PDB file of C-alpha atoms and ligand atoms in Angstrom:
ATOM      1  CA  SER B   1      33.273   4.062 -21.249  1.00  0.00           C
ATOM      2  CA  SER B   2      33.049   0.375 -20.119  1.00  0.00           C
ATOM      3  CA  CYS B   3      35.935   1.269 -17.831  1.00  0.00           C
ATOM      4  CA  LEU B   4      33.674   3.413 -15.773  1.00  0.00           C
ATOM      5  CA  HIS B   5      30.863   0.323 -15.722  1.00  0.00           C
ATOM      6  CA  VAL B   6      33.310  -1.979 -14.763  1.00  0.00           C
ATOM      7  CA  ASP B   7      34.361   0.607 -11.855  1.00  0.00           C
ATOM      8  CA  ASP B   8      30.427   1.636 -11.180  1.00  0.00           C
ATOM      9  CA  LYS B   9      30.023  -2.037 -10.091  1.00  0.00           C
ATOM     10  CA  THR B  10      33.298  -3.164  -8.364  1.00  0.00           C
ATOM     11  CA  GLU B  11      32.192  -0.108  -6.076  1.00  0.00           C
ATOM     12  CA  VAL B  12      28.349  -0.866  -5.739  1.00  0.00           C
ATOM     13  CA  ARG B  13      29.382  -4.761  -5.212  1.00  0.00           C
ATOM     14  CA  GLU B  14      31.846  -4.040  -2.464  1.00  0.00           C
ATOM     15  CA  TYR B  15      29.141  -1.298  -0.867  1.00  0.00           C
ATOM     16  CA  PHE B  16      26.648  -3.970  -0.886  1.00  0.00           C
ATOM     17  CA  ASN B  17      28.665  -6.550   0.863  1.00  0.00           C
ATOM     18  CA  THR B  18      29.685  -4.345   3.680  1.00  0.00           C
ATOM     19  CA  GLU B  19      28.577  -0.846   5.137  1.00  0.00           C
ATOM     20  CA  GLY B  20      25.513  -0.669   2.209  1.00  0.00           C
ATOM     21  CA  PHE B  21      24.508  -4.296   3.669  1.00  0.00           C
ATOM     22  CA  ASN B  22      24.221  -3.282   7.521  1.00  0.00           C
ATOM     23  CA  ARG B  23      22.957   0.427   6.208  1.00  0.00           C
ATOM     24  CA  TRP B  24      20.082  -1.241   3.956  1.00  0.00           C
ATOM     25  CA  ASN B  25      19.199  -4.714   5.987  1.00  0.00           C
ATOM     26  CA  LYS B  26      18.777  -2.411   9.018  1.00  0.00           C
ATOM     27  CA  ILE B  27      16.218  -0.042   6.587  1.00  0.00           C
ATOM     28  CA  TYR B  28      14.383  -3.209   5.189  1.00  0.00           C
ATOM     29  CA  SER B  29      13.632  -4.467   8.152  1.00  0.00           C
ATOM     30  CA  GLU B  30      11.829  -3.701  11.119  1.00  0.00           C
ATOM     31  CA  SER B  31      14.727  -2.779  13.396  1.00  0.00           C
ATOM     32  CA  ASP B  32      14.694   0.561  15.462  1.00  0.00           C
ATOM     33  CA  GLU B  33      18.026   1.183  14.977  1.00  0.00           C
ATOM     34  CA  VAL B  34      17.132   3.641  11.837  1.00  0.00           C
ATOM     35  CA  ASN B  35      17.548   7.517  12.077  1.00  0.00           C
ATOM     36  CA  THR B  36      14.806   9.496  10.625  1.00  0.00           C
ATOM     37  CA  VAL B  37      16.170   9.786   7.333  1.00  0.00           C
ATOM     38  CA  GLN B  38      16.468   5.828   7.135  1.00  0.00           C
ATOM     39  CA  LEU B  39      12.759   5.836   8.207  1.00  0.00           C
ATOM     40  CA  ASP B  40      11.640   7.954   5.466  1.00  0.00           C
ATOM     41  CA  ILE B  41      13.369   5.457   3.383  1.00  0.00           C
ATOM     42  CA  ARG B  42      12.143   2.919   4.798  1.00  0.00           C
ATOM     43  CA  THR B  43       8.532   4.152   4.433  1.00  0.00           C
ATOM     44  CA  GLY B  44       9.030   5.222   1.057  1.00  0.00           C
ATOM     45  CA  HIS B  45      10.471   1.861   0.254  1.00  0.00           C
ATOM     46  CA  GLY B  46       7.345   0.070   1.685  1.00  0.00           C
ATOM     47  CA  GLN B  47       5.091   1.878  -0.338  1.00  0.00           C
ATOM     48  CA  THR B  48       6.560   1.072  -3.330  1.00  0.00           C
ATOM     49  CA  ILE B  49       6.590  -2.626  -2.734  1.00  0.00           C
ATOM     50  CA  GLN B  50       3.111  -2.300  -1.645  1.00  0.00           C
ATOM     51  CA  LYS B  51       1.514  -0.694  -4.655  1.00  0.00           C
ATOM     52  CA  ILE B  52       3.559  -4.005  -6.937  1.00  0.00           C
ATOM     53  CA  LEU B  53       1.893  -6.457  -4.274  1.00  0.00           C
ATOM     54  CA  ASN B  54      -1.288  -4.449  -4.499  1.00  0.00           C
ATOM     55  CA  TRP B  55      -1.394  -4.516  -8.586  1.00  0.00           C
ATOM     56  CA  ILE B  56      -0.352  -8.525  -8.814  1.00  0.00           C
ATOM     57  CA  SER B  57      -3.324  -9.335  -6.234  1.00  0.00           C
ATOM     58  CA  ASP B  58      -5.847  -7.347  -8.169  1.00  0.00           C
ATOM     59  CA  ASP B  59      -4.808  -9.537 -11.366  1.00  0.00           C
ATOM     60  CA  GLY B  60      -5.506 -12.358  -9.003  1.00  0.00           C
ATOM     61  CA  ASN B  61      -3.345 -14.936 -11.011  1.00  0.00           C
ATOM     62  CA  ILE B  62       0.314 -15.141  -9.687  1.00  0.00           C
ATOM     63  CA  SER B  63       0.304 -18.329  -7.730  1.00  0.00           C
ATOM     64  CA  GLY B  64       2.276 -21.033  -9.606  1.00  0.00           C
ATOM     65  CA  LYS B  65       3.666 -18.129 -12.195  1.00  0.00           C
ATOM     66  CA  SER B  66       7.403 -17.914 -12.422  1.00  0.00           C
ATOM     67  CA  VAL B  67       8.535 -14.511 -11.161  1.00  0.00           C
ATOM     68  CA  CYS B  68      12.605 -13.376 -11.595  1.00  0.00           C
ATOM     69  CA  ASP B  69      13.527 -10.461  -8.905  1.00  0.00           C
ATOM     70  CA  CYS B  70      16.575  -8.798 -10.710  1.00  0.00           C
ATOM     71  CA  GLY B  71      18.929  -6.871  -7.430  1.00  0.00           C
ATOM     72  CA  CYS B  72      15.865  -8.766  -4.673  1.00  0.00           C
ATOM     73  CA  GLY B  73      18.314  -7.307  -2.149  1.00  0.00           C
ATOM     74  CA  VAL B  74      16.975  -8.923   1.208  1.00  0.00           C
ATOM     75  CA  GLY B  75      13.996  -9.952  -0.825  1.00  0.00           C
ATOM     76  CA  SER B  76      11.554  -7.340   0.658  1.00  0.00           C
ATOM     77  CA  LEU B  77       9.049  -7.869  -2.540  1.00  0.00           C
ATOM     78  CA  ALA B  78      10.305 -11.681  -3.903  1.00  0.00           C
ATOM     79  CA  ILE B  79       9.435 -13.210  -0.055  1.00  0.00           C
ATOM     80  CA  PRO B  80       6.151 -11.679  -0.359  1.00  0.00           C
ATOM     81  CA  LEU B  81       5.330 -13.013  -3.660  1.00  0.00           C
ATOM     82  CA  ALA B  82       6.435 -16.366  -2.761  1.00  0.00           C
ATOM     83  CA  GLN B  83       3.847 -16.164  -0.109  1.00  0.00           C
ATOM     84  CA  MET B  84       1.369 -15.352  -2.763  1.00  0.00           C
ATOM     85  CA  GLY B  85       2.162 -18.596  -4.261  1.00  0.00           C
ATOM     86  CA  ALA B  86       4.738 -17.130  -7.186  1.00  0.00           C
ATOM     87  CA  LYS B  87       7.726 -19.472  -8.451  1.00  0.00           C
ATOM     88  CA  ILE B  88      10.604 -17.042  -7.328  1.00  0.00           C
ATOM     89  CA  SER B  89      13.984 -16.728  -8.775  1.00  0.00           C
ATOM     90  CA  ALA B  90      15.679 -13.780  -7.397  1.00  0.00           C
ATOM     91  CA  SER B  91      19.404 -12.714  -7.708  1.00  0.00           C
ATOM     92  CA  ASP B  92      21.645  -9.709  -6.426  1.00  0.00           C
ATOM     93  CA  ILE B  93      24.771  -8.624  -7.070  1.00  0.00           C
ATOM     94  CA  SER B  94      25.389  -8.636  -3.562  1.00  0.00           C
ATOM     95  CA  ASP B  95      26.821 -12.032  -1.612  1.00  0.00           C
ATOM     96  CA  SER B  96      25.545 -10.575   1.094  1.00  0.00           C
ATOM     97  CA  MET B  97      21.947  -9.632   0.286  1.00  0.00           C
ATOM     98  CA  ALA B  98      21.130 -12.179  -1.474  1.00  0.00           C
ATOM     99  CA  ASP B  99      22.225 -14.811   1.455  1.00  0.00           C
ATOM    100  CA  GLU B 100      20.465 -12.464   4.240  1.00  0.00           C
ATOM    101  CA  ALA B 101      17.394 -12.682   1.654  1.00  0.00           C
ATOM    102  CA  SER B 102      17.387 -16.502   1.257  1.00  0.00           C
ATOM    103  CA  ARG B 103      17.914 -16.885   5.288  1.00  0.00           C
ATOM    104  CA  ARG B 104      14.492 -14.879   5.578  1.00  0.00           C
ATOM    105  CA  ALA B 105      12.639 -16.912   3.278  1.00  0.00           C
ATOM    106  CA  GLU B 106      14.154 -20.081   5.358  1.00  0.00           C
ATOM    107  CA  GLU B 107      13.021 -18.343   8.620  1.00  0.00           C
ATOM    108  CA  LEU B 108       9.476 -18.057   6.942  1.00  0.00           C
ATOM    109  CA  GLY B 109       9.272 -21.535   5.801  1.00  0.00           C
ATOM    110  CA  ILE B 110       9.685 -20.874   2.033  1.00  0.00           C
ATOM    111  CA  LYS B 111       9.966 -23.463  -0.382  1.00  0.00           C
ATOM    112  CA  ASP B 112       9.748 -22.473  -3.954  1.00  0.00           C
ATOM    113  CA  ALA B 113      12.457 -19.949  -4.142  1.00  0.00           C
ATOM    114  CA  LYS B 114      15.613 -19.502  -5.356  1.00  0.00           C
ATOM    115  CA  PHE B 115      17.893 -16.682  -4.353  1.00  0.00           C
ATOM    116  CA  TYR B 116      21.449 -16.847  -5.843  1.00  0.00           C
ATOM    117  CA  THR B 117      24.217 -13.783  -6.062  1.00  0.00           C
ATOM    118  CA  SER B 118      24.565 -12.496  -9.717  1.00  0.00           C
ATOM    119  CA  ASP B 119      24.641  -9.396 -11.338  1.00  0.00           C
ATOM    120  CA  LEU B 120      21.566  -8.246 -13.419  1.00  0.00           C
ATOM    121  CA  GLU B 121      23.203  -8.753 -16.744  1.00  0.00           C
ATOM    122  CA  SER B 122      24.332 -12.705 -16.059  1.00  0.00           C
ATOM    123  CA  VAL B 123      20.925 -13.271 -15.081  1.00  0.00           C
ATOM    124  CA  THR B 124      19.015 -15.965 -17.778  1.00  0.00           C
ATOM    125  CA  GLY B 125      15.843 -17.938 -18.474  1.00  0.00           C
ATOM    126  CA  THR B 126      12.461 -16.764 -19.421  1.00  0.00           C
ATOM    127  CA  TYR B 127       9.639 -15.753 -16.577  1.00  0.00           C
ATOM    128  CA  ASP B 128       6.248 -14.483 -16.785  1.00  0.00           C
ATOM    129  CA  THR B 129       7.074 -11.695 -14.659  1.00  0.00           C
ATOM    130  CA  VAL B 130      10.458  -9.843 -14.185  1.00  0.00           C
ATOM    131  CA  THR B 131      10.823  -7.240 -11.592  1.00  0.00           C
ATOM    132  CA  CYS B 132      13.186  -4.999 -10.856  1.00  0.00           C
ATOM    133  CA  VAL B 133      12.892  -2.287  -8.362  1.00  0.00           C
ATOM    134  CA  ASP B 134      15.371   0.851  -7.276  1.00  0.00           C
ATOM    135  CA  VAL B 135      18.112  -1.278  -8.837  1.00  0.00           C
ATOM    136  CA  ALA B 136      18.744   1.600 -11.810  1.00  0.00           C
ATOM    137  CA  ILE B 137      19.848   4.512  -9.254  1.00  0.00           C
ATOM    138  CA  HIS B 138      23.176   2.357  -9.392  1.00  0.00           C
ATOM    139  CA  TYR B 139      23.373   2.437 -13.253  1.00  0.00           C
ATOM    140  CA  PRO B 140      24.874   5.342 -15.770  1.00  0.00           C
ATOM    141  CA  SER B 141      22.417   6.715 -17.938  1.00  0.00           C
ATOM    142  CA  ASP B 142      24.194   5.423 -20.753  1.00  0.00           C
ATOM    143  CA  GLN B 143      23.490   1.782 -19.545  1.00  0.00           C
ATOM    144  CA  MET B 144      20.151   2.081 -18.961  1.00  0.00           C
ATOM    145  CA  ALA B 145      18.423   1.132 -22.144  1.00  0.00           C
ATOM    146  CA  GLU B 146      20.416  -2.087 -22.307  1.00  0.00           C
ATOM    147  CA  MET B 147      19.518  -2.799 -18.971  1.00  0.00           C
ATOM    148  CA  VAL B 148      15.953  -2.236 -19.463  1.00  0.00           C
ATOM    149  CA  GLY B 149      16.547  -4.521 -22.647  1.00  0.00           C
ATOM    150  CA  HIS B 150      17.935  -7.286 -20.909  1.00  0.00           C
ATOM    151  CA  LEU B 151      15.366  -7.095 -18.374  1.00  0.00           C
ATOM    152  CA  CYS B 152      12.633  -7.322 -21.158  1.00  0.00           C
ATOM    153  CA  SER B 153      14.145 -10.363 -23.010  1.00  0.00           C
ATOM    154  CA  LEU B 154      13.817 -12.536 -19.812  1.00  0.00           C
ATOM    155  CA  SER B 155      10.239 -12.036 -19.632  1.00  0.00           C
ATOM    156  CA  SER B 156       7.281 -13.864 -21.401  1.00  0.00           C
ATOM    157  CA  ASP B 157       4.296 -11.598 -20.341  1.00  0.00           C
ATOM    158  CA  ARG B 158       5.370  -8.286 -18.399  1.00  0.00           C
ATOM    159  CA  VAL B 159       8.286  -6.267 -16.871  1.00  0.00           C
ATOM    160  CA  ILE B 160       7.635  -4.343 -13.087  1.00  0.00           C
ATOM    161  CA  PHE B 161      10.411  -1.543 -13.169  1.00  0.00           C
ATOM    162  CA  SER B 162      11.008   1.264 -10.868  1.00  0.00           C
ATOM    163  CA  PHE B 163      13.906   3.967 -10.879  1.00  0.00           C
ATOM    164  CA  ALA B 164      14.368   7.683  -9.321  1.00  0.00           C
ATOM    165  CA  PRO B 165      12.900  10.071 -12.003  1.00  0.00           C
ATOM    166  CA  LYS B 166      15.160  12.934 -13.836  1.00  0.00           C
ATOM    167  CA  THR B 167      12.786  15.910 -13.140  1.00  0.00           C
ATOM    168  CA  TRP B 168      14.360  19.346 -12.313  1.00  0.00           C
ATOM    169  CA  TYR B 169      13.122  19.152  -8.910  1.00  0.00           C
ATOM    170  CA  TYR B 170      14.933  15.899  -8.188  1.00  0.00           C
ATOM    171  CA  SER B 171      17.968  16.696 -10.281  1.00  0.00           C
ATOM    172  CA  ALA B 172      18.357  20.328  -8.312  1.00  0.00           C
ATOM    173  CA  LEU B 173      17.976  18.135  -5.012  1.00  0.00           C
ATOM    174  CA  LYS B 174      20.696  15.765  -5.760  1.00  0.00           C
ATOM    175  CA  LYS B 175      22.754  18.526  -6.880  1.00  0.00           C
ATOM    176  CA  PHE B 176      22.204  20.369  -3.346  1.00  0.00           C
ATOM    177  CA  GLY B 177      23.154  17.050  -1.943  1.00  0.00           C
ATOM    178  CA  GLU B 178      19.649  16.833  -0.375  1.00  0.00           C
ATOM    179  CA  LEU B 179      18.994  13.382  -1.177  1.00  0.00           C
ATOM    180  CA  PHE B 180      20.587   9.958  -1.234  1.00  0.00           C
ATOM    181  CA  PRO B 181      22.132  10.706   2.092  1.00  0.00           C
ATOM    182  CA  GLY B 182      24.138   7.573   2.601  1.00  0.00           C
ATOM    183  CA  PRO B 183      24.588   6.174  -0.506  1.00  0.00           C
ATOM    184  CA  SER B 184      25.923   8.941  -2.193  1.00  0.00           C
ATOM    185  CA  LYS B 185      28.820   8.899  -0.111  1.00  0.00           C
ATOM    186  CA  THR B 186      30.116   5.555  -1.257  1.00  0.00           C
ATOM    187  CA  THR B 187      28.215   5.321  -4.746  1.00  0.00           C
ATOM    188  CA  ARG B 188      27.279   7.027  -7.421  1.00  0.00           C
ATOM    189  CA  ALA B 189      23.202   7.929  -7.844  1.00  0.00           C
ATOM    190  CA  TYR B 190      22.130   8.264 -11.299  1.00  0.00           C
ATOM    191  CA  LEU B 191      18.520   9.797 -11.823  1.00  0.00           C
ATOM    192  CA  HIS B 192      17.039   8.474 -14.875  1.00  0.00           C
ATOM    193  CA  GLU B 193      14.982  10.493 -17.979  1.00  0.00           C
ATOM    194  CA  GLU B 194      11.840   8.691 -18.214  1.00  0.00           C
ATOM    195  CA  GLN B 195      11.507   8.803 -21.918  1.00  0.00           C
ATOM    196  CA  VAL B 196      14.785   6.538 -22.172  1.00  0.00           C
ATOM    197  CA  VAL B 197      12.924   3.784 -20.241  1.00  0.00           C
ATOM    198  CA  ARG B 198       9.900   4.085 -21.986  1.00  0.00           C
ATOM    199  CA  ASP B 199      11.851   3.911 -25.159  1.00  0.00           C
ATOM    200  CA  ALA B 200      13.816   0.694 -24.320  1.00  0.00           C
ATOM    201  CA  LEU B 201      10.262  -0.639 -23.319  1.00  0.00           C
ATOM    202  CA  THR B 202       8.689   0.256 -26.628  1.00  0.00           C
ATOM    203  CA  LYS B 203      11.865  -1.151 -28.496  1.00  0.00           C
ATOM    204  CA  ALA B 204      11.965  -4.439 -26.603  1.00  0.00           C
ATOM    205  CA  GLY B 205       8.340  -4.691 -27.655  1.00  0.00           C
ATOM    206  CA  PHE B 206       6.836  -3.958 -24.267  1.00  0.00           C
ATOM    207  CA  GLN B 207       3.764  -1.369 -23.768  1.00  0.00           C
ATOM    208  CA  VAL B 208       3.192   0.730 -20.170  1.00  0.00           C
ATOM    209  CA  ALA B 209      -0.086  -0.651 -18.830  1.00  0.00           C
ATOM    210  CA  ARG B 210       0.179   0.731 -15.279  1.00  0.00           C
ATOM    211  CA  GLU B 211       2.403   3.501 -13.474  1.00  0.00           C
ATOM    212  CA  GLU B 212       2.994   4.739  -9.911  1.00  0.00           C
ATOM    213  CA  MET B 213       5.077   7.471  -8.681  1.00  0.00           C
ATOM    214  CA  THR B 214       5.831   7.389  -4.681  1.00  0.00           C
ATOM    215  CA  GLY B 215       7.777  10.454  -3.214  1.00  0.00           C
ATOM    216  CA  THR B 216       8.426  10.866   0.534  1.00  0.00           C
ATOM    217  CA  ASN B 217      11.135  13.511   2.053  1.00  0.00           C
ATOM    218  CA  PHE B 218      14.256  11.509   0.789  1.00  0.00           C
ATOM    219  CA  TYR B 219      13.163   8.625  -1.409  1.00  0.00           C
ATOM    220  CA  PHE B 220      11.287   9.010  -4.924  1.00  0.00           C
ATOM    221  CA  SER B 221      10.721   5.849  -7.033  1.00  0.00           C
ATOM    222  CA  ARG B 222       9.253   6.036 -10.466  1.00  0.00           C
ATOM    223  CA  LEU B 223       7.023   2.491 -11.225  1.00  0.00           C
ATOM    224  CA  LEU B 224       6.153   1.268 -14.548  1.00  0.00           C
ATOM    225  CA  GLU B 225       4.432  -2.317 -15.234  1.00  0.00           C
ATOM    226  CA  ALA B 226       4.772  -2.869 -19.080  1.00  0.00           C
ATOM    227  CA  LYS B 227       3.195  -5.401 -20.416  1.00  0.00           C
ATOM    228  CA  ARG B 228       4.804  -7.580 -23.966  1.00  0.00           C
ATOM    229  CA  ILE B 229       2.266  -6.656 -26.700  1.00  0.00           C
TER     230      ILE B 229
HETATM  231  N1  SAM Z 301      14.761  -4.514  -5.155  1.00  0.00           N
HETATM  232  C1  SAM Z 301      15.374  -4.756  -3.646  1.00  0.00           C
HETATM  233  C2  SAM Z 301      14.246  -3.935  -2.731  1.00  0.00           C
HETATM  234  O1  SAM Z 301      13.479  -3.161  -3.197  1.00  0.00           O
HETATM  235  O2  SAM Z 301      13.920  -4.312  -1.766  1.00  0.00           O
HETATM  236  C3  SAM Z 301      16.978  -3.922  -3.526  1.00  0.00           C
HETATM  237  C4  SAM Z 301      16.688  -2.444  -3.908  1.00  0.00           C
HETATM  238  S1  SAM Z 301      18.491  -2.083  -3.264  1.00  0.00           S
HETATM  239  C5  SAM Z 301      18.305  -0.116  -2.812  1.00  0.00           C
HETATM  240  C6  SAM Z 301      19.477  -1.985  -4.567  1.00  0.00           C
HETATM  241  C7  SAM Z 301      19.759  -3.514  -5.040  1.00  0.00           C
HETATM  242  O3  SAM Z 301      20.125  -3.313  -5.906  1.00  0.00           O
HETATM  243  C8  SAM Z 301      20.888  -3.885  -3.954  1.00  0.00           C
HETATM  244  O4  SAM Z 301      20.579  -5.032  -2.681  1.00  0.00           O
HETATM  245  C9  SAM Z 301      21.873  -3.999  -4.573  1.00  0.00           C
HETATM  246  O5  SAM Z 301      23.315  -5.026  -4.489  1.00  0.00           O
HETATM  247  C10 SAM Z 301      21.605  -4.823  -5.764  1.00  0.00           C
HETATM  248  N2  SAM Z 301      22.231  -4.437  -7.298  1.00  0.00           N
HETATM  249  C11 SAM Z 301      23.016  -2.821  -7.868  1.00  0.00           C
HETATM  250  N3  SAM Z 301      23.481  -3.203  -9.409  1.00  0.00           N
HETATM  251  C12 SAM Z 301      23.258  -4.533  -9.341  1.00  0.00           C
HETATM  252  C13 SAM Z 301      23.496  -4.938 -10.467  1.00  0.00           C
HETATM  253  N4  SAM Z 301      24.180  -4.905 -11.482  1.00  0.00           N
HETATM  254  N5  SAM Z 301      22.951  -6.276 -10.766  1.00  0.00           N
HETATM  255  C14 SAM Z 301      22.289  -6.987  -9.562  1.00  0.00           C
HETATM  256  N6  SAM Z 301      22.251  -6.439  -8.289  1.00  0.00           N
HETATM  257  C15 SAM Z 301      22.462  -5.214  -8.240  1.00  0.00           C
END
């Protein structure tokens, strides 16, 4: 229901402005104050980011292109893309996350990048590439298709999207509480049926061009690149 939606969002925003910020800012850095689970998540997430950067550098044409990164976190993807010459517009529902991304970018002397606070649904504009990495875990299944549709509406060329896939194996792990040892304590975590994501992409006029799967012990992420037909 829409009530659940609001509660989820408020909870997610509060979490990523407080303890979630501290936790994820550490994971998404080189800090050595992480435990083994956090280190495993850092490794898995780093692999997803690297796969995206490899796709984009294989294409060799990101310089001067606009990229909209929704749920940018501390800028783990947006910052290297800015360094490759992309014009970045990145946002996050959490002020703390968006501010940290902005601070990191400034520290690296990045100029062509804008970081701001926004809920994904409120992002507007048209961009060559729209990215949304590891954000869908915070979306209930019934809001998934609409969310993917909104991302597609912002993109003139392609969408790069990742999510935790709902397979029997991951569902079982989640049930036994072995996954999401951190976030699940404060926010709900949602796995998603791949077909729901694919159908939403198709409906929006996009076709999957490249795909990847990344899995470590505590991190798993299905990655799709879809091109506008
Ligand atoms: N995409 C980043 C990356 O891969 O490094 C961050 C991933 S982190 C696991 C999830 C991020 O999604 C958090 O920074 C959180 O604040 C953000 N987020 C969650 N729900 C959101 C929403 N509805 N709109 C925008 N951002 C959201």
